[in-house]
mmCIF file of C-alpha atoms and ligand atoms in Angstrom:
data_model
loop_
_atom_site.group_PDB
_atom_site.id
_atom_site.type_symbol
_atom_site.label_atom_id
_atom_site.label_comp_id
_atom_site.label_asym_id
_atom_site.label_seq_id
_atom_site.Cartn_x
_atom_site.Cartn_y
_atom_site.Cartn_z
ATOM 1 C CA MET A 992 -74.919 -18.193 -39.798
ATOM 2 C CA HIS A 993 -72.019 -17.836 -42.102
ATOM 3 C CA GLN A 994 -68.820 -19.641 -40.857
ATOM 4 C CA THR A 995 -65.299 -20.694 -42.476
ATOM 5 C CA ASN A 996 -63.584 -21.964 -39.756
ATOM 6 C CA LYS A 997 -63.879 -26.039 -38.809
ATOM 7 C CA ALA A 998 -64.589 -26.732 -35.321
ATOM 8 C CA ILE A 999 -61.891 -27.427 -32.765
ATOM 9 C CA GLY A 1000 -62.094 -29.698 -29.795
ATOM 10 C CA VAL A 1001 -60.898 -29.090 -26.079
ATOM 11 C CA LEU A 1002 -59.794 -31.873 -23.756
ATOM 12 C CA GLY A 1003 -59.024 -30.658 -20.431
ATOM 13 C CA GLY A 1004 -57.957 -32.862 -17.596
ATOM 14 C CA THR A 1005 -55.447 -33.681 -14.928
ATOM 15 C CA PHE A 1006 -53.389 -35.885 -16.997
ATOM 16 C CA ASP A 1007 -51.559 -37.333 -14.156
ATOM 17 C CA PRO A 1008 -50.441 -39.328 -16.525
ATOM 18 C CA ILE A 1009 -51.871 -39.094 -19.976
ATOM 19 C CA HIS A 1010 -52.648 -42.560 -21.282
ATOM 20 C CA PHE A 1011 -54.273 -44.410 -24.126
ATOM 21 C CA GLY A 1012 -57.907 -43.905 -22.809
ATOM 22 C CA HIS A 1013 -57.527 -40.100 -23.167
ATOM 23 C CA LEU A 1014 -55.619 -40.443 -26.456
ATOM 24 C CA ARG A 1015 -58.302 -42.787 -27.987
ATOM 25 C CA LEU A 1016 -60.938 -40.264 -26.705
ATOM 26 C CA ALA A 1017 -59.246 -37.710 -28.720
ATOM 27 C CA LEU A 1018 -58.193 -39.257 -31.893
ATOM 28 C CA GLU A 1019 -61.687 -41.084 -32.280
ATOM 29 C CA LEU A 1020 -63.608 -37.718 -31.737
ATOM 30 C CA TYR A 1021 -61.136 -35.743 -33.967
ATOM 31 C CA GLU A 1022 -61.956 -38.160 -36.840
ATOM 32 C CA SER A 1023 -65.647 -38.993 -36.543
ATOM 33 C CA LEU A 1024 -66.438 -35.315 -36.062
ATOM 34 C CA ASP A 1025 -64.063 -33.991 -38.566
ATOM 35 C CA LEU A 1026 -62.399 -31.343 -35.980
ATOM 36 C CA ALA A 1027 -59.625 -29.151 -37.174
ATOM 37 C CA LYS A 1028 -57.471 -29.977 -34.207
ATOM 38 C CA ILE A 1029 -57.908 -30.900 -30.408
ATOM 39 C CA HIS A 1030 -56.166 -28.857 -27.671
ATOM 40 C CA ILE A 1031 -55.085 -31.120 -24.935
ATOM 41 C CA ILE A 1032 -55.201 -28.706 -22.001
ATOM 42 C CA PRO A 1033 -53.761 -29.969 -18.668
ATOM 43 C CA CYS A 1034 -55.221 -28.148 -15.805
ATOM 44 C CA TYR A 1035 -52.606 -26.274 -13.397
ATOM 45 C CA GLN A 1036 -54.266 -27.855 -10.276
ATOM 46 C CA PRO A 1037 -58.063 -29.320 -10.377
ATOM 47 C CA VAL A 1038 -60.537 -27.428 -8.544
ATOM 48 C CA HIS A 1039 -62.875 -30.514 -7.833
ATOM 49 C CA ARG A 1040 -60.641 -33.309 -6.703
ATOM 50 C CA LYS A 1041 -57.180 -33.983 -4.692
ATOM 51 C CA LEU A 1042 -54.086 -32.714 -5.710
ATOM 52 C CA PRO A 1043 -52.279 -34.319 -8.697
ATOM 53 C CA VAL A 1044 -48.882 -36.406 -8.017
ATOM 54 C CA ALA A 1045 -46.903 -34.962 -10.698
ATOM 55 C CA SER A 1046 -46.107 -31.233 -10.987
ATOM 56 C CA PRO A 1047 -47.826 -29.316 -13.753
ATOM 57 C CA GLU A 1048 -44.850 -28.882 -15.563
ATOM 58 C CA GLN A 1049 -44.231 -32.801 -15.403
ATOM 59 C CA ARG A 1050 -47.740 -33.224 -16.573
ATOM 60 C CA LEU A 1051 -47.548 -30.878 -19.526
ATOM 61 C CA ALA A 1052 -44.149 -32.408 -20.418
ATOM 62 C CA MET A 1053 -46.054 -35.975 -20.397
ATOM 63 C CA VAL A 1054 -48.871 -34.871 -22.551
ATOM 64 C CA GLU A 1055 -46.225 -33.074 -24.959
ATOM 65 C CA CYS A 1056 -44.132 -36.558 -25.050
ATOM 66 C CA ALA A 1057 -47.566 -38.666 -25.863
ATOM 67 C CA ILE A 1058 -48.674 -36.330 -28.882
ATOM 68 C CA ALA A 1059 -45.420 -35.124 -30.129
ATOM 69 C CA LYS A 1060 -46.011 -37.287 -33.271
ATOM 70 C CA GLU A 1061 -49.748 -36.654 -33.918
ATOM 71 C CA ARG A 1062 -50.793 -33.614 -35.944
ATOM 72 C CA ALA A 1063 -54.183 -33.747 -34.931
ATOM 73 C CA LEU A 1064 -53.559 -33.010 -31.464
ATOM 74 C CA TYR A 1065 -51.943 -29.947 -29.454
ATOM 75 C CA ALA A 1066 -50.696 -29.594 -26.356
ATOM 76 C CA ASP A 1067 -52.133 -26.473 -25.085
ATOM 77 C CA ALA A 1068 -50.224 -25.128 -22.013
ATOM 78 C CA ARG A 1069 -52.253 -22.259 -21.207
ATOM 79 C CA GLU A 1070 -53.706 -23.395 -17.690
ATOM 80 C CA ILE A 1071 -50.319 -24.323 -16.495
ATOM 81 C CA HIS A 1072 -48.852 -20.942 -17.322
ATOM 82 C CA ARG A 1073 -51.708 -19.149 -15.634
ATOM 83 C CA GLY A 1074 -49.970 -20.954 -12.762
ATOM 84 C CA ILE A 1075 -53.371 -20.781 -10.728
ATOM 85 C CA PRO A 1076 -56.161 -22.949 -10.120
ATOM 86 C CA SER A 1077 -58.703 -22.167 -13.041
ATOM 87 C CA TYR A 1078 -62.035 -23.021 -14.286
ATOM 88 C CA MET A 1079 -62.942 -24.342 -17.506
ATOM 89 C CA ILE A 1080 -65.426 -21.342 -18.323
ATOM 90 C CA ASP A 1081 -62.364 -18.868 -18.203
ATOM 91 C CA THR A 1082 -60.445 -21.263 -20.692
ATOM 92 C CA LEU A 1083 -63.235 -21.355 -23.184
ATOM 93 C CA LEU A 1084 -63.632 -17.380 -22.902
ATOM 94 C CA GLU A 1085 -59.876 -17.062 -23.760
ATOM 95 C CA LEU A 1086 -60.325 -19.513 -26.499
ATOM 96 C CA ARG A 1087 -63.329 -17.780 -27.951
ATOM 97 C CA GLN A 1088 -61.613 -14.233 -27.946
ATOM 98 C CA GLU A 1089 -58.654 -15.753 -29.769
ATOM 99 C CA MET A 1090 -61.232 -17.747 -32.242
ATOM 100 C CA PRO A 1091 -64.366 -15.938 -32.640
ATOM 101 C CA HIS A 1092 -65.310 -17.632 -35.849
ATOM 102 C CA THR A 1093 -64.374 -20.868 -34.778
ATOM 103 C CA PRO A 1094 -66.909 -23.565 -33.153
ATOM 104 C CA LEU A 1095 -65.446 -24.894 -29.942
ATOM 105 C CA CYS A 1096 -66.393 -28.301 -28.899
ATOM 106 C CA LEU A 1097 -65.758 -29.196 -25.143
ATOM 107 C CA LEU A 1098 -64.894 -32.949 -24.925
ATOM 108 C CA LEU A 1099 -65.702 -34.870 -21.956
ATOM 109 C CA GLY A 1100 -65.734 -38.627 -20.931
ATOM 110 C CA ILE A 1101 -69.139 -39.413 -19.884
ATOM 111 C CA ASP A 1102 -67.851 -39.925 -16.368
ATOM 112 C CA ALA A 1103 -66.822 -36.137 -16.345
ATOM 113 C CA PHE A 1104 -70.099 -35.059 -17.753
ATOM 114 C CA LEU A 1105 -71.948 -36.661 -14.835
ATOM 115 C CA GLY A 1106 -70.501 -34.232 -12.504
ATOM 116 C CA PHE A 1107 -70.917 -31.255 -14.961
ATOM 117 C CA ALA A 1108 -73.540 -29.583 -12.620
ATOM 118 C CA SER A 1109 -71.263 -29.090 -9.964
ATOM 119 C CA TRP A 1110 -68.835 -26.833 -12.330
ATOM 120 C CA HIS A 1111 -68.283 -23.328 -11.838
ATOM 121 C CA ARG A 1112 -70.814 -21.323 -13.996
ATOM 122 C CA TRP A 1113 -71.624 -24.625 -15.771
ATOM 123 C CA GLN A 1114 -74.871 -22.988 -17.064
ATOM 124 C CA GLU A 1115 -72.849 -20.557 -19.252
ATOM 125 C CA ILE A 1116 -70.446 -23.187 -20.930
ATOM 126 C CA LEU A 1117 -72.965 -23.918 -23.696
ATOM 127 C CA GLU A 1118 -72.668 -19.817 -24.650
ATOM 128 C CA TYR A 1119 -69.171 -20.535 -25.530
ATOM 129 C CA ALA A 1120 -68.899 -24.020 -26.771
ATOM 130 C CA HIS A 1121 -70.655 -27.342 -27.630
ATOM 131 C CA ILE A 1122 -70.419 -30.210 -25.712
ATOM 132 C CA VAL A 1123 -69.365 -33.543 -26.851
ATOM 133 C CA ILE A 1124 -69.719 -36.435 -24.497
ATOM 134 C CA ALA A 1125 -67.674 -39.486 -25.327
ATOM 135 C CA HIS A 1126 -70.210 -42.331 -24.336
ATOM 136 C CA ARG A 1127 -68.703 -45.707 -22.569
ATOM 137 C CA PRO A 1128 -71.457 -48.468 -22.102
ATOM 138 C CA GLN A 1129 -70.940 -48.817 -18.329
ATOM 139 C CA TYR A 1130 -72.160 -45.233 -17.941
ATOM 140 C CA GLN A 1131 -75.915 -44.080 -18.319
ATOM 141 C CA LEU A 1132 -76.914 -40.551 -18.699
ATOM 142 C CA PRO A 1133 -79.308 -39.642 -16.024
ATOM 143 C CA THR A 1134 -82.987 -39.397 -16.922
ATOM 144 C CA THR A 1135 -83.782 -37.114 -14.123
ATOM 145 C CA GLY A 1136 -82.268 -34.107 -12.725
ATOM 146 C CA LEU A 1137 -80.308 -30.635 -13.887
ATOM 147 C CA ILE A 1138 -78.054 -32.911 -16.073
ATOM 148 C CA ALA A 1139 -81.201 -34.777 -17.857
ATOM 149 C CA ASP A 1140 -83.240 -31.533 -18.255
ATOM 150 C CA LEU A 1141 -80.026 -29.793 -19.899
ATOM 151 C CA VAL A 1142 -79.224 -32.949 -22.261
ATOM 152 C CA LYS A 1143 -82.959 -32.836 -23.229
ATOM 153 C CA LYS A 1144 -82.695 -29.293 -24.392
ATOM 154 C CA ARG A 1145 -79.561 -29.267 -26.146
ATOM 155 C CA LEU A 1146 -79.168 -32.497 -27.439
ATOM 156 C CA GLN A 1147 -78.896 -32.950 -31.108
ATOM 157 C CA HIS A 1148 -78.113 -36.429 -32.941
ATOM 158 C CA ASP A 1149 -76.889 -34.539 -36.270
ATOM 159 C CA ILE A 1150 -72.930 -33.597 -35.763
ATOM 160 C CA THR A 1151 -73.589 -30.923 -38.451
ATOM 161 C CA SER A 1152 -74.994 -28.456 -35.740
ATOM 162 C CA ILE A 1153 -71.613 -28.516 -34.161
ATOM 163 C CA HIS A 1154 -70.167 -27.230 -37.713
ATOM 164 C CA ASN A 1155 -72.789 -24.739 -38.229
ATOM 165 C CA ASN A 1156 -73.052 -23.012 -34.724
ATOM 166 C CA LEU A 1157 -70.541 -21.652 -32.877
ATOM 167 C CA ASN A 1158 -71.500 -23.228 -29.510
ATOM 168 C CA GLY A 1159 -75.057 -24.326 -27.613
ATOM 169 C CA THR A 1160 -75.550 -27.916 -28.681
ATOM 170 C CA ILE A 1161 -74.746 -31.300 -26.873
ATOM 171 C CA VAL A 1162 -73.710 -34.305 -28.959
ATOM 172 C CA VAL A 1163 -72.994 -37.930 -27.301
ATOM 173 C CA ARG A 1164 -70.558 -40.160 -29.664
ATOM 174 C CA PRO A 1165 -69.363 -43.743 -28.946
ATOM 175 C CA ILE A 1166 -65.873 -44.164 -28.289
ATOM 176 C CA THR A 1167 -63.765 -47.338 -27.836
ATOM 177 C CA SER A 1168 -64.175 -48.531 -24.277
ATOM 178 C CA LEU A 1169 -60.642 -48.662 -22.632
ATOM 179 C CA GLU A 1170 -60.967 -49.323 -18.920
ATOM 180 C CA ILE A 1171 -57.633 -47.258 -18.299
ATOM 181 C CA SER A 1172 -57.148 -44.907 -15.223
ATOM 182 C CA ALA A 1173 -54.705 -42.507 -14.337
ATOM 183 C CA THR A 1174 -55.107 -43.469 -10.568
ATOM 184 C CA ASP A 1175 -54.617 -47.160 -11.338
ATOM 185 C CA ILE A 1176 -51.514 -46.442 -13.451
ATOM 186 C CA ARG A 1177 -49.778 -44.545 -10.878
ATOM 187 C CA LYS A 1178 -50.565 -47.589 -8.199
ATOM 188 C CA GLN A 1179 -49.082 -50.007 -10.625
ATOM 189 C CA ILE A 1180 -45.921 -47.829 -11.020
ATOM 190 C CA ALA A 1181 -45.497 -47.383 -7.367
ATOM 191 C CA ILE A 1182 -45.771 -51.118 -6.541
ATOM 192 C CA GLY A 1183 -43.501 -51.984 -9.273
ATOM 193 C CA ARG A 1184 -45.520 -53.196 -11.739
ATOM 194 C CA ASN A 1185 -45.141 -52.686 -15.838
ATOM 195 C CA PRO A 1186 -47.785 -50.257 -17.004
ATOM 196 C CA ARG A 1187 -46.880 -50.797 -20.473
ATOM 197 C CA TYR A 1188 -49.618 -50.706 -23.340
ATOM 198 C CA LEU A 1189 -51.508 -48.591 -20.787
ATOM 199 C CA LEU A 1190 -50.009 -45.460 -22.008
ATOM 200 C CA PRO A 1191 -47.094 -44.469 -24.678
ATOM 201 C CA ASP A 1192 -43.888 -45.946 -24.129
ATOM 202 C CA ASP A 1193 -42.303 -42.460 -24.264
ATOM 203 C CA VAL A 1194 -44.426 -41.003 -21.457
ATOM 204 C CA TYR A 1195 -43.512 -44.226 -19.275
ATOM 205 C CA ASN A 1196 -39.641 -43.609 -20.142
ATOM 206 C CA TYR A 1197 -40.064 -39.683 -18.777
ATOM 207 C CA ILE A 1198 -41.852 -41.367 -15.708
ATOM 208 C CA LYS A 1199 -39.041 -43.879 -15.249
ATOM 209 C CA GLN A 1200 -36.377 -40.950 -15.815
ATOM 210 C CA HIS A 1201 -38.176 -38.433 -13.288
ATOM 211 C CA GLY A 1202 -39.089 -41.048 -10.737
ATOM 212 C CA THR A 1203 -42.526 -39.500 -10.855
ATOM 213 C CA TYR A 1204 -44.800 -42.068 -9.354
ATOM 214 C CA SER A 1205 -42.549 -43.673 -6.766
ATOM 215 C CA ILE A 1206 -44.327 -45.309 -3.647
ATOM 216 C CA SER A 1207 -43.651 -42.354 -1.309
ATOM 217 C CA GLN A 1208 -45.690 -40.092 -3.867
ATOM 218 C CA VAL A 1209 -48.881 -41.739 -4.807
HETATM 219 P P1 LIG B 1501 -57.969 -40.455 -12.457
HETATM 220 O O1 LIG B 1501 -57.905 -42.079 -12.957
HETATM 221 O O2 LIG B 1501 -56.865 -40.246 -11.553
HETATM 222 O O3 LIG B 1501 -59.472 -40.192 -12.042
HETATM 223 P P2 LIG B 1501 -58.525 -39.853 -15.384
HETATM 224 O O4 LIG B 1501 -57.728 -41.140 -16.025
HETATM 225 O O5 LIG B 1501 -59.651 -40.226 -15.389
HETATM 226 O O6 LIG B 1501 -57.848 -39.877 -13.974
HETATM 227 P P3 LIG B 1501 -58.414 -37.352 -16.143
HETATM 228 O O7 LIG B 1501 -57.250 -36.331 -16.393
HETATM 229 O O8 LIG B 1501 -59.298 -36.829 -15.138
HETATM 230 O O9 LIG B 1501 -57.951 -38.732 -16.421
HETATM 231 O O10 LIG B 1501 -59.466 -37.143 -17.218
HETATM 232 C C1 LIG B 1501 -59.551 -36.287 -18.501
HETATM 233 C C2 LIG B 1501 -60.713 -36.528 -19.222
HETATM 234 O O11 LIG B 1501 -60.202 -37.827 -20.274
HETATM 235 C C3 LIG B 1501 -62.253 -36.716 -18.700
HETATM 236 O O12 LIG B 1501 -63.281 -36.015 -19.571
HETATM 237 C C4 LIG B 1501 -62.326 -38.074 -18.588
HETATM 238 O O13 LIG B 1501 -63.776 -38.444 -18.470
HETATM 239 C C5 LIG B 1501 -61.767 -38.705 -19.651
HETATM 240 N N1 LIG B 1501 -61.114 -40.195 -19.499
HETATM 241 C C6 LIG B 1501 -60.452 -40.472 -18.543
HETATM 242 N N2 LIG B 1501 -60.221 -42.074 -18.703
HETATM 243 C C7 LIG B 1501 -60.779 -42.079 -19.906
HETATM 244 C C8 LIG B 1501 -60.807 -43.549 -20.640
HETATM 245 N N3 LIG B 1501 -60.303 -44.769 -20.227
HETATM 246 N N4 LIG B 1501 -61.391 -43.473 -21.642
HETATM 247 C C9 LIG B 1501 -62.358 -42.474 -22.167
HETATM 248 N N5 LIG B 1501 -62.155 -41.223 -21.563
HETATM 249 C C10 LIG B 1501 -61.430 -41.064 -20.431
#
């Protein structure tokens, strides 16, 4: 297949708030996969989990603060602007229409990938994108079941397949393991602890300014 465009990455999430675990995942995969850009896409409202504490606009603003100085990363507000809970398949369909000749790589932490078979129209996702699993040593891919079967069929060890094809392969890449979670950051802030060094200072300043995670909200 002939293609001219470099692959782009798509990192969806709640980002309540965005932290260095998310940012290292994005930057490390950007570099190791030689991606053109990574779209960081905060969801309006997650479909599979409880409601976020910060509003969609606040979570988007925190993503924008976090990546303002990083040209590799782009804050993509499409799901927030849609204003309804949306599924990743819809977002990928939209991106595919906008970029018909660009390979798309859906970036997932391995913890998120383990729940992949519960996603809306999950079997179709590989028709629109590749899946890149960011591996962290404390998690294992299953050896039996739907996810294991999918990985067996689609896993490639050579990353050239993500640049030579628009979609359809799964690759697993190691990333630096940072045990940071948004839930834990919110709890720390709510009890008055300092979350510095877990997330960018600009994001923490935004949280302080807006009182985003006060004890009554978390
Ligand atoms: P929470 O703690 O509330 O569950 P979270 O920190 O896991 O939130 P999400 O917005 O749900 O954040 O995650 C978005 C994506 O980032 C998912 O693919 C998830 O696997 C990945 N991710 C989250 N935390 C880390 C981390 N510390 N290291 C690498 N990837 C991460």
